[in-house]
Coordinates of C-alpha atoms in Angstrom, one line a residue:
M19 CA 18.0 89.9 37.4
K20 CA 21.9 89.9 37.2
T21 CA 24.1 87.2 37.9
G22 CA 27.1 87.6 40.1
A23 CA 29.4 87.1 37.2
R24 CA 27.8 90.3 35.6
I25 CA 27.7 92.1 38.7
L26 CA 31.6 91.5 39.1
L27 CA 32.1 92.7 35.4
E28 CA 30.1 95.7 36.1
G29 CA 32.1 96.4 39.3
L30 CA 35.3 96.1 37.2
Q31 CA 34.0 98.8 34.6
R32 CA 33.0 100.9 37.8
E33 CA 36.7 100.8 39.0
G34 CA 37.9 101.7 35.6
A35 CA 39.3 98.6 34.2
E36 CA 39.3 98.6 30.5
T37 CA 41.8 95.5 30.0
I38 CA 42.3 92.4 31.7
F39 CA 44.3 89.3 31.1
G40 CA 43.0 85.7 31.6
Y41 CA 43.0 82.0 30.6
P42 CA 39.5 80.4 31.0
G43 CA 38.6 77.2 32.7
G44 CA 35.5 75.2 34.2
S45 CA 35.0 77.4 37.5
V46 CA 35.1 81.0 35.8
L47 CA 32.9 79.9 32.4
P48 CA 30.2 82.2 34.1
I49 CA 32.7 85.1 33.9
Y50 CA 33.5 84.4 30.3
D51 CA 30.2 84.0 29.6
E52 CA 29.5 87.5 30.5
L53 CA 33.0 88.7 28.9
Y54 CA 31.4 87.8 25.7
D55 CA 28.9 90.6 25.4
S56 CA 31.2 92.9 27.8
E57 CA 32.9 96.2 26.9
I58 CA 35.8 95.1 28.9
R59 CA 38.8 93.8 26.6
H60 CA 39.9 90.3 27.3
I61 CA 43.5 89.3 26.4
L62 CA 43.7 85.7 26.0
V63 CA 47.1 84.4 27.2
R64 CA 49.0 81.0 26.9
H65 CA 49.7 80.3 30.5
E66 CA 48.2 81.9 33.6
Q67 CA 51.7 83.2 34.8
A68 CA 51.8 85.3 32.0
A69 CA 48.4 86.9 32.8
A70 CA 49.4 88.0 36.2
H71 CA 52.9 89.3 34.8
A72 CA 50.8 91.1 32.0
A73 CA 48.3 92.6 34.4
D74 CA 51.9 93.6 36.3
G75 CA 53.1 95.2 33.4
Y76 CA 49.9 97.4 32.7
A77 CA 50.0 98.4 36.2
R78 CA 53.6 99.8 36.4
A79 CA 53.4 101.4 32.7
S80 CA 50.2 102.8 33.6
G81 CA 50.1 103.8 37.5
R82 CA 46.4 102.2 37.2
V83 CA 45.4 98.8 38.6
G84 CA 45.9 95.9 36.4
V85 CA 43.7 93.1 36.6
C86 CA 44.2 89.4 35.8
L87 CA 41.8 86.3 35.7
A88 CA 42.1 82.5 36.1
T89 CA 40.3 79.4 36.9
S90 CA 40.3 77.3 40.1
G91 CA 42.9 75.0 41.2
P92 CA 45.9 74.6 38.9
G93 CA 44.9 77.9 37.1
A94 CA 44.8 79.9 40.5
C95 CA 47.9 78.2 41.6
N96 CA 49.5 79.4 38.2
L97 CA 49.5 83.1 39.2
V98 CA 51.0 82.8 42.3
T99 CA 54.5 83.5 40.9
G100 CA 53.2 86.5 39.1
I101 CA 51.2 87.9 42.3
A102 CA 54.4 87.4 44.6
T103 CA 56.6 89.2 41.9
A104 CA 53.9 92.0 42.2
Y105 CA 53.7 91.9 46.1
M106 CA 57.6 92.4 46.3
D107 CA 57.6 95.4 44.0
S108 CA 54.5 97.1 45.3
V109 CA 52.4 96.9 42.0
P110 CA 48.8 97.6 42.2
M111 CA 47.1 94.7 40.9
V112 CA 43.8 92.7 41.3
A113 CA 43.7 88.9 40.6
I114 CA 40.6 87.2 40.1
T115 CA 40.2 83.4 40.6
G116 CA 37.3 81.0 40.3
Q117 CA 36.9 78.4 42.9
V118 CA 34.6 75.2 43.5
P119 CA 31.0 75.7 44.3
T120 CA 30.5 76.8 48.3
S121 CA 29.1 73.4 49.2
M122 CA 32.2 71.9 48.1
L123 CA 34.5 73.7 49.7
G124 CA 37.3 72.0 51.8
N125 CA 36.5 68.7 50.4
D126 CA 39.0 68.3 47.9
A127 CA 37.0 69.0 45.0
F128 CA 38.0 68.5 41.1
Q129 CA 40.4 71.7 40.8
E130 CA 40.0 73.1 44.1
S131 CA 43.3 74.8 45.7
D132 CA 42.7 77.0 49.1
I133 CA 44.4 79.8 47.0
T134 CA 43.5 82.4 49.6
G135 CA 45.2 80.6 51.9
I136 CA 48.1 80.1 49.7
T137 CA 48.3 83.7 48.7
M138 CA 47.9 85.1 51.9
P139 CA 51.6 86.0 52.6
I140 CA 51.9 87.7 49.1
T141 CA 48.9 89.8 48.8
K142 CA 48.0 92.9 50.5
H143 CA 44.7 91.4 51.3
N144 CA 42.5 88.6 49.7
Y145 CA 38.9 87.6 49.5
L146 CA 36.7 84.6 49.3
V147 CA 33.2 86.0 48.3
K148 CA 30.5 83.5 49.3
H149 CA 27.7 86.0 48.7
A150 CA 27.1 87.3 45.4
A151 CA 25.3 90.6 47.1
D152 CA 28.9 91.5 48.4
L153 CA 30.5 91.5 45.1
P154 CA 30.2 95.0 44.4
Q155 CA 31.9 96.2 47.7
V156 CA 34.3 93.6 47.5
V157 CA 35.7 95.1 44.0
R158 CA 35.5 98.2 45.3
D159 CA 37.5 97.7 48.0
A160 CA 39.8 95.5 46.5
F161 CA 41.0 98.3 43.8
Y162 CA 41.3 100.6 46.8
I163 CA 43.4 98.7 48.8
A164 CA 45.6 97.6 45.8
G165 CA 46.0 101.2 44.7
T166 CA 46.2 103.3 48.0
G167 CA 49.1 103.2 50.5
R168 CA 51.9 101.2 49.8
Q169 CA 50.4 99.6 46.8
G170 CA 50.1 95.7 46.0
P171 CA 48.2 93.0 44.8
V172 CA 44.7 91.8 46.0
L173 CA 42.9 88.6 45.4
I174 CA 39.4 87.9 45.0
D175 CA 38.3 84.2 45.0
I176 CA 34.6 83.3 43.6
P177 CA 32.9 80.0 44.1
K178 CA 31.1 79.2 40.7
D179 CA 27.8 79.3 42.3
V180 CA 28.2 82.7 43.5
M181 CA 28.9 83.6 39.8
T182 CA 25.6 81.9 38.7
T183 CA 23.3 83.1 41.7
Q184 CA 20.8 85.9 40.3
L185 CA 20.0 89.0 42.2
E186 CA 17.1 91.1 41.4
E187 CA 18.4 93.8 43.2
V188 CA 22.1 94.8 43.5
P189 CA 23.3 96.4 46.7
P190 CA 24.7 99.8 46.3
V191 CA 28.4 100.2 46.4
G192 CA 29.8 102.6 49.3
T193 CA 32.8 104.3 49.7
A194 CA 35.7 102.2 50.6
R195 CA 36.1 102.4 54.3
L196 CA 38.5 99.6 55.8
R197 CA 39.0 99.7 59.5
G198 CA 42.7 99.7 60.5
Y199 CA 43.4 100.4 56.9
Q200 CA 44.5 104.3 57.0
P201 CA 47.7 104.8 54.9
T202 CA 49.4 108.1 56.1
Y203 CA 50.2 110.6 53.1
E204 CA 51.1 114.0 55.0
G205 CA 54.0 113.0 57.1
H206 CA 54.9 114.6 60.7
T207 CA 55.3 118.2 60.5
L208 CA 58.5 117.7 63.3
Q209 CA 60.1 115.1 61.5
I210 CA 59.9 117.4 58.3
E211 CA 61.3 120.1 60.3
K212 CA 64.2 117.8 61.5
A213 CA 64.8 117.0 58.0
V214 CA 65.3 120.2 56.5
G215 CA 67.7 121.1 59.2
L216 CA 69.7 118.1 58.4
I217 CA 69.5 118.9 54.6
A218 CA 70.7 122.6 55.2
E219 CA 73.6 121.7 57.2
A220 CA 74.9 118.6 55.3
A221 CA 78.4 118.8 53.5
R222 CA 78.2 115.7 51.3
P223 CA 74.6 114.6 51.1
V224 CA 73.2 111.9 48.6
L225 CA 69.6 111.4 47.3
Y226 CA 69.0 107.4 47.5
V227 CA 65.5 107.1 45.4
G228 CA 63.7 104.0 44.8
G229 CA 60.3 102.6 43.4
G230 CA 58.4 104.7 46.0
V231 CA 59.3 107.9 44.2
I232 CA 57.7 106.2 40.7
A233 CA 54.7 105.0 42.7
A234 CA 54.0 108.5 44.0
G235 CA 54.6 110.2 41.1
A236 CA 57.4 112.3 43.0
S237 CA 60.1 112.5 40.3
E238 CA 59.7 116.2 39.9
E239 CA 60.1 116.8 43.6
V240 CA 63.2 114.4 43.4
A241 CA 64.5 116.7 40.7
R242 CA 63.7 119.9 42.3
L243 CA 65.1 119.2 45.8
A244 CA 68.5 117.9 44.4
E245 CA 68.8 121.0 42.0
L246 CA 67.9 123.5 44.9
M247 CA 70.3 122.1 47.2
L248 CA 73.2 120.4 45.0
I249 CA 72.7 117.0 45.9
P250 CA 73.7 114.0 43.5
I251 CA 71.0 111.3 43.0
T252 CA 71.3 107.6 43.0
T253 CA 68.4 105.2 42.4
T254 CA 67.5 101.5 43.2
L255 CA 66.9 99.3 40.4
M256 CA 63.1 99.8 40.6
G257 CA 63.8 103.5 40.5
L258 CA 65.8 103.9 37.2
G259 CA 63.8 107.0 35.1
A260 CA 62.9 108.8 38.4
I261 CA 65.7 111.2 37.5
P262 CA 67.2 111.6 33.8
C263 CA 70.3 109.2 33.2
D264 CA 72.1 112.4 32.2
H265 CA 71.1 114.9 34.4
P266 CA 74.3 116.5 35.8
L267 CA 73.4 115.6 39.5
S268 CA 72.5 111.7 38.5
L269 CA 74.9 108.8 39.9
G270 CA 73.2 106.0 38.2
M271 CA 72.1 102.9 39.8
I272 CA 73.4 101.7 43.1
G273 CA 74.1 98.5 44.5
M274 CA 75.7 95.0 43.6
H275 CA 75.7 96.1 40.0
G276 CA 75.6 99.6 40.5
T277 CA 78.0 102.7 39.2
E278 CA 81.4 103.4 40.8
A279 CA 80.2 106.9 41.6
A280 CA 76.9 105.8 43.4
N281 CA 78.5 103.3 45.7
Y282 CA 81.2 105.4 46.3
A283 CA 79.0 108.4 47.0
V284 CA 76.7 106.7 49.5
T285 CA 79.8 105.1 51.3
E286 CA 81.3 108.6 51.8
C287 CA 78.2 110.9 52.4
D288 CA 77.4 112.5 55.6
L289 CA 73.8 112.8 54.7
L290 CA 71.7 109.9 53.1
I291 CA 67.9 111.0 52.0
A292 CA 66.3 108.0 51.1
V293 CA 63.3 108.1 49.4
G294 CA 60.8 105.4 48.5
V295 CA 63.5 102.7 49.1
R296 CA 63.5 99.5 51.6
F297 CA 67.5 99.3 52.1
D298 CA 67.1 96.1 50.0
D299 CA 70.5 93.8 50.4
R300 CA 71.3 93.8 46.8
V301 CA 71.7 97.7 47.4
T302 CA 73.4 97.9 50.7
G303 CA 75.6 94.8 50.5
K304 CA 77.0 94.6 54.0
I305 CA 74.7 96.9 55.9
E306 CA 77.2 98.0 58.7
A307 CA 79.2 99.3 56.0
F308 CA 76.6 101.2 54.0
A309 CA 76.5 104.9 54.4
P310 CA 78.6 104.3 57.4
N311 CA 79.3 107.9 58.3
A312 CA 76.0 109.7 57.2
R313 CA 72.7 110.5 59.2
V314 CA 69.9 108.8 57.6
I315 CA 66.5 110.6 56.6
H316 CA 64.0 107.8 55.5
I317 CA 60.6 108.7 53.8
D318 CA 58.3 105.9 53.2
I319 CA 54.7 105.5 53.1
D320 CA 55.1 101.9 54.7
P321 CA 56.2 102.3 58.4
A322 CA 57.1 98.6 58.5
E323 CA 59.9 99.6 56.5
I324 CA 61.4 102.3 58.5
G325 CA 64.4 100.9 60.5
K326 CA 63.6 97.5 59.3
N327 CA 67.1 96.9 57.7
K328 CA 69.1 100.4 58.5
P329 CA 69.0 102.4 61.7
V330 CA 67.1 105.9 60.9
D331 CA 67.7 109.4 62.7
V332 CA 64.9 111.1 61.3
P333 CA 61.9 108.6 60.1
I334 CA 59.0 110.2 58.2
V335 CA 56.1 108.2 57.3
G336 CA 54.2 109.6 54.3
D337 CA 53.6 109.7 50.7
A338 CA 56.9 110.9 48.7
K339 CA 55.3 113.5 46.8
S340 CA 53.6 115.0 49.7
V341 CA 56.5 115.1 52.0
L342 CA 59.0 116.1 49.5
Q343 CA 56.8 119.0 48.7
R344 CA 56.6 120.0 52.1
I345 CA 60.6 119.9 52.6
L346 CA 61.0 122.1 49.4
H347 CA 59.0 124.9 50.7
R348 CA 61.0 125.0 53.9
L349 CA 64.5 125.2 52.2
A350 CA 66.5 128.0 50.5
K351 CA 68.9 127.3 47.9
K352 CA 72.1 126.1 48.6
E353 CA 75.4 127.6 47.3
G354 CA 79.2 126.2 47.6
R355 CA 78.9 122.3 47.1
D356 CA 81.7 122.3 44.6
G357 CA 84.1 120.1 46.4
W358 CA 81.7 117.4 46.9
L359 CA 80.6 117.5 43.3
D360 CA 83.9 118.0 41.8
R361 CA 84.9 114.6 43.7
I362 CA 81.9 112.6 42.6
H363 CA 82.7 113.9 39.0
R364 CA 86.2 112.6 39.2
W365 CA 84.6 109.3 40.3
K366 CA 82.5 109.4 37.2
E367 CA 85.3 110.1 34.8
A368 CA 87.5 107.4 36.3
A369 CA 84.6 104.9 35.4
A370 CA 84.1 106.3 31.9
G371 CA 85.5 105.0 28.8
G372 CA 87.0 101.5 28.1
A373 CA 88.6 99.7 25.1
E374 CA 85.9 99.3 22.4
S375 CA 85.8 95.8 20.8
D376 CA 84.6 94.4 17.4
V377 CA 83.0 91.6 19.4
L378 CA 79.0 92.0 19.5
G379 CA 78.5 93.0 23.1
P380 CA 75.5 93.8 25.3
A381 CA 76.6 97.4 26.3
Y382 CA 76.8 98.2 22.2
I383 CA 73.6 97.1 21.4
L384 CA 71.9 98.7 24.6
A385 CA 73.5 102.2 23.6
E386 CA 72.3 101.7 20.0
M387 CA 68.9 100.8 21.2
S388 CA 68.8 103.9 23.6
D389 CA 70.0 106.0 20.8
L390 CA 67.4 104.9 18.3
L391 CA 64.7 105.3 20.8
G392 CA 65.6 108.4 22.6
E393 CA 62.7 109.3 25.0
N394 CA 60.2 107.2 23.6
G395 CA 60.6 103.5 24.3
I396 CA 59.4 101.6 27.4
I397 CA 62.1 99.0 28.3
V398 CA 60.9 95.5 29.9
T399 CA 63.4 93.1 30.9
E400 CA 63.5 89.3 32.1
V401 CA 65.6 88.7 35.1
G402 CA 69.8 88.1 35.0
Q403 CA 72.5 89.6 33.1
N404 CA 70.2 91.1 30.4
Q405 CA 68.2 93.2 33.3
M406 CA 71.6 94.3 34.8
W407 CA 73.0 95.4 31.4
A408 CA 70.0 97.0 30.5
A409 CA 69.8 98.7 33.9
Q410 CA 73.5 99.9 33.4
H411 CA 73.8 100.9 29.5
Y412 CA 70.3 102.2 28.5
C413 CA 69.5 106.0 29.3
F414 CA 66.2 106.2 31.1
R415 CA 65.0 109.7 31.1
R416 CA 61.2 109.5 32.3
P417 CA 59.3 107.5 35.2
R418 CA 57.5 104.3 33.9
T419 CA 59.7 103.4 31.3
W420 CA 61.5 100.9 33.0
I421 CA 59.7 97.8 33.8
S422 CA 61.5 94.7 35.5
S423 CA 61.1 92.2 38.2
G424 CA 63.1 93.5 41.0
G425 CA 62.4 92.1 44.5
L426 CA 61.6 88.5 43.5
G427 CA 63.7 88.6 40.5
T428 CA 61.3 86.4 38.3
M429 CA 62.7 84.9 35.3
G430 CA 59.9 84.9 32.5
Y431 CA 58.7 88.0 33.8
G432 CA 59.7 90.2 30.9
F433 CA 57.7 89.1 27.5
P434 CA 54.4 88.9 29.3
A435 CA 54.9 92.3 31.1
A436 CA 55.6 94.2 27.9
I437 CA 52.4 92.7 26.7
G438 CA 50.6 94.4 29.6
A439 CA 52.7 97.7 29.0
H440 CA 51.6 97.9 25.3
F441 CA 47.9 97.9 26.2
A442 CA 48.6 100.6 29.2
R443 CA 50.5 102.7 26.7
P444 CA 49.8 101.6 23.0
D445 CA 51.5 104.8 21.2
E446 CA 55.0 103.9 22.9
T447 CA 57.4 101.3 21.3
V448 CA 57.8 98.5 24.0
V449 CA 60.9 96.3 24.0
D450 CA 61.4 93.2 26.1
V451 CA 65.4 93.0 26.7
A452 CA 65.7 89.1 27.5
G453 CA 68.0 86.4 28.0
D454 CA 67.8 83.2 26.1
G455 CA 67.1 81.3 29.3
S456 CA 64.7 83.9 30.5
F457 CA 62.7 83.8 27.0
Q458 CA 62.0 80.3 27.0
M459 CA 60.3 80.4 30.6
N460 CA 57.3 82.1 28.7
I461 CA 58.2 81.9 25.1
Q462 CA 54.7 80.7 24.4
E463 CA 53.2 84.0 24.7
L464 CA 54.5 84.4 21.2
G465 CA 51.1 83.2 20.2
T466 CA 49.5 86.2 22.4
V467 CA 51.4 88.5 20.3
A468 CA 50.6 86.8 17.0
Q469 CA 47.2 86.5 17.8
Y470 CA 46.6 90.3 18.8
H471 CA 49.2 91.4 16.7
I472 CA 51.0 93.1 19.6
P473 CA 54.0 95.2 18.6
V474 CA 56.1 94.0 21.3
K475 CA 59.6 93.9 20.3
V476 CA 62.1 91.3 21.9
V477 CA 65.6 91.6 22.1
I478 CA 67.4 88.5 23.2
L479 CA 70.9 88.8 24.8
N480 CA 72.0 85.3 23.7
N481 CA 75.1 83.8 25.2
M482 CA 73.7 80.3 25.3
Y483 CA 73.9 80.1 29.0
L484 CA 72.0 81.0 32.1
G485 CA 74.4 84.1 32.2
M486 CA 74.4 85.5 35.7
V487 CA 74.3 82.1 37.2
R488 CA 77.3 81.1 35.1
Q489 CA 79.0 84.3 36.0
W490 CA 78.8 83.5 39.6
Q491 CA 80.3 80.2 38.8
E492 CA 83.1 81.8 36.9
L493 CA 83.8 84.0 39.6
F494 CA 83.4 82.1 42.9
Y495 CA 83.1 78.4 41.9
D496 CA 86.3 78.3 39.9
R497 CA 84.5 78.2 36.4
R498 CA 82.5 74.8 37.3
Y499 CA 79.7 75.5 34.9
S500 CA 77.2 73.0 36.7
Y501 CA 74.1 72.7 34.6
T502 CA 74.3 76.5 33.2
E503 CA 75.0 75.9 29.5
L504 CA 72.2 75.7 27.4
P505 CA 72.0 74.4 23.7
P506 CA 71.4 76.8 20.6
V507 CA 68.0 77.7 19.9
D508 CA 66.5 79.0 16.6
F509 CA 64.4 81.8 18.3
V510 CA 63.6 83.3 14.7
G511 CA 62.5 79.9 13.5
I512 CA 60.2 79.5 16.7
A513 CA 59.0 83.1 16.0
R514 CA 58.1 82.3 12.7
A515 CA 56.2 79.2 13.6
Y516 CA 53.9 81.7 15.4
G517 CA 53.7 83.7 12.7
V518 CA 56.1 86.5 14.0
D519 CA 58.9 88.2 12.2
G520 CA 62.6 87.9 13.7
M521 CA 66.2 88.1 12.4
R522 CA 69.5 86.7 14.2
V523 CA 72.4 89.1 14.4
E524 CA 76.0 87.9 14.8
E525 CA 78.0 91.0 13.7
K526 CA 78.5 94.3 15.6
A527 CA 78.0 96.4 12.2
D528 CA 74.4 95.1 11.7
V529 CA 73.0 95.8 15.1
R530 CA 71.8 99.2 14.2
A531 CA 70.0 98.1 10.9
A532 CA 68.7 95.0 12.7
L533 CA 67.3 97.5 15.6
T534 CA 65.6 100.0 12.9
A535 CA 64.0 97.1 11.0
A536 CA 62.5 96.0 14.2
F537 CA 61.5 99.2 15.6
E538 CA 59.8 100.2 12.4
S539 CA 58.1 96.8 12.0
D540 CA 54.3 97.7 12.9
G541 CA 54.0 93.9 14.5
P542 CA 55.7 91.8 17.2
F543 CA 59.7 91.3 16.0
V544 CA 62.2 89.0 17.7
L545 CA 66.0 89.9 17.3
D546 CA 68.2 87.4 18.6
F547 CA 71.6 88.6 19.2
R548 CA 74.5 86.2 19.5
I549 CA 76.6 88.1 22.1
E550 CA 80.1 87.2 23.6
R551 CA 79.5 84.0 25.6
E552 CA 81.4 84.8 28.5
A553 CA 80.5 88.5 28.6
N554 CA 80.3 89.5 32.4
V555 CA 78.3 92.2 34.3
F556 CA 80.7 94.7 36.1
P557 CA 81.1 96.3 38.3
M558 CA 80.2 93.5 40.9
V559 CA 80.2 93.5 44.5
P560 CA 80.4 90.2 45.9
A561 CA 77.8 88.7 48.3
G562 CA 78.6 90.0 51.6
A563 CA 81.1 92.8 50.8
A564 CA 80.4 96.5 51.4
I565 CA 79.4 98.4 48.2
N566 CA 82.7 100.3 47.8
E567 CA 84.6 96.7 47.3
M568 CA 83.7 96.3 43.7
I569 CA 85.4 94.0 41.5
G570 CA 86.1 94.3 37.6
R571 CA 84.9 96.6 35.3
R572 CA 82.1 96.9 32.5
Q573 CA 82.5 95.3 29.3
R574 CA 81.8 97.7 26.4

């Protein structure tokens, strides 16, 4: 005899789940009772939102499906922000929630919430399981849906009586075959031939790559295409790491806080090769002025994204890796693009440099961090100025070493996501780059890193403001800092109260020694850098402007 809870855990093991992140409650006690003897490692977080973010970070760092677990009612609802974060960034995740017994569904029972209804707009699919015999196939299908096509979160809601039901015979698990769900991987041959022709003829092409390239494992193909055809590459925020930052053809990040070279190059290109992107408004700015004179090739596994925001000349629905491989087979090496590349080089040179300062600034901290870690670190961020500074000033050289909430922009994401990233890749140094505002949103996870001795390093860029909102108030609201100033917080004292070591840094000369101490520590560590209070993220494209209409220069 096997209970539904045991059948669930066996299903998770069958799908390769080794670690799950969760928080117990009444309706999931049968699952937790089975977890007591299970080989699956469970990490007890301090808030259900952190469980979802940790599963998300695990998935992004590993490329596998992350798993989180919460009880019914408030526990399930606390997962919602994390599920929406994963949905916006196409992260493969399975969220498991407890539910009141089937006889009480719809009766407003204690800790009942219609979590399948709540999450319908922010999941690829979700299930309310009413029979224990359905669990094996539901788990198989959930992992398949989450991890294939355009990846994303799937929710499984299980009433308590389904968990306690005992079955003498567990139904066999079949192949995941879902009517109407057939992702396209190969791309249409005729469209690929059209793309090859445009690439061969272009005088000023640009590759514009996003998170879909990371998800597809297509970074090598992007580099090969760029080098074969001498095409400069810009990445979205989610695409950082797809091409090494110091690659000669790298333009850096595009968009609102992108580089001058990237924004100017896309504005003046005659061919835009968009791979695994969705033409997000933070990238494009004024959409009519985005690559205004360019033919557009758009490669994406989700047909709904093609043409949604930007008209496309050659749409190709398919897996980025497969499509790029087929394009590469049809192209011959390009010669003589010196004029276009020289022009880009001049843009890069014009943006480089800047006066050094003795003031402790974020760019210096991140450059030192990048130098110390080299290719060995995984950088996770919160959301706000800290996120943009990390994107601008840290040198990402490998895929899956940059983990950040892009589409939803979720404050409080970074610290729990860093916990998940550690369990995905325990041999890597994992750093959460935080702002003092964002860090406080899930600061309670200091208890989690202390309990499990998780060696996540937290680098707080502390300006005692909600920094990005304050920057907008400075630039567009006459410096009327309405409710964005934060009182000073003793983050080191708080960390030590949880049993976590830490250090406050106020001088530029102490940065490298502090980072070295944190990285050499074998446990969690909190660094509180008291940076210049009104430092801004530049360049910046104002809302509604074209991306070549940048203001400001980077703080160095």
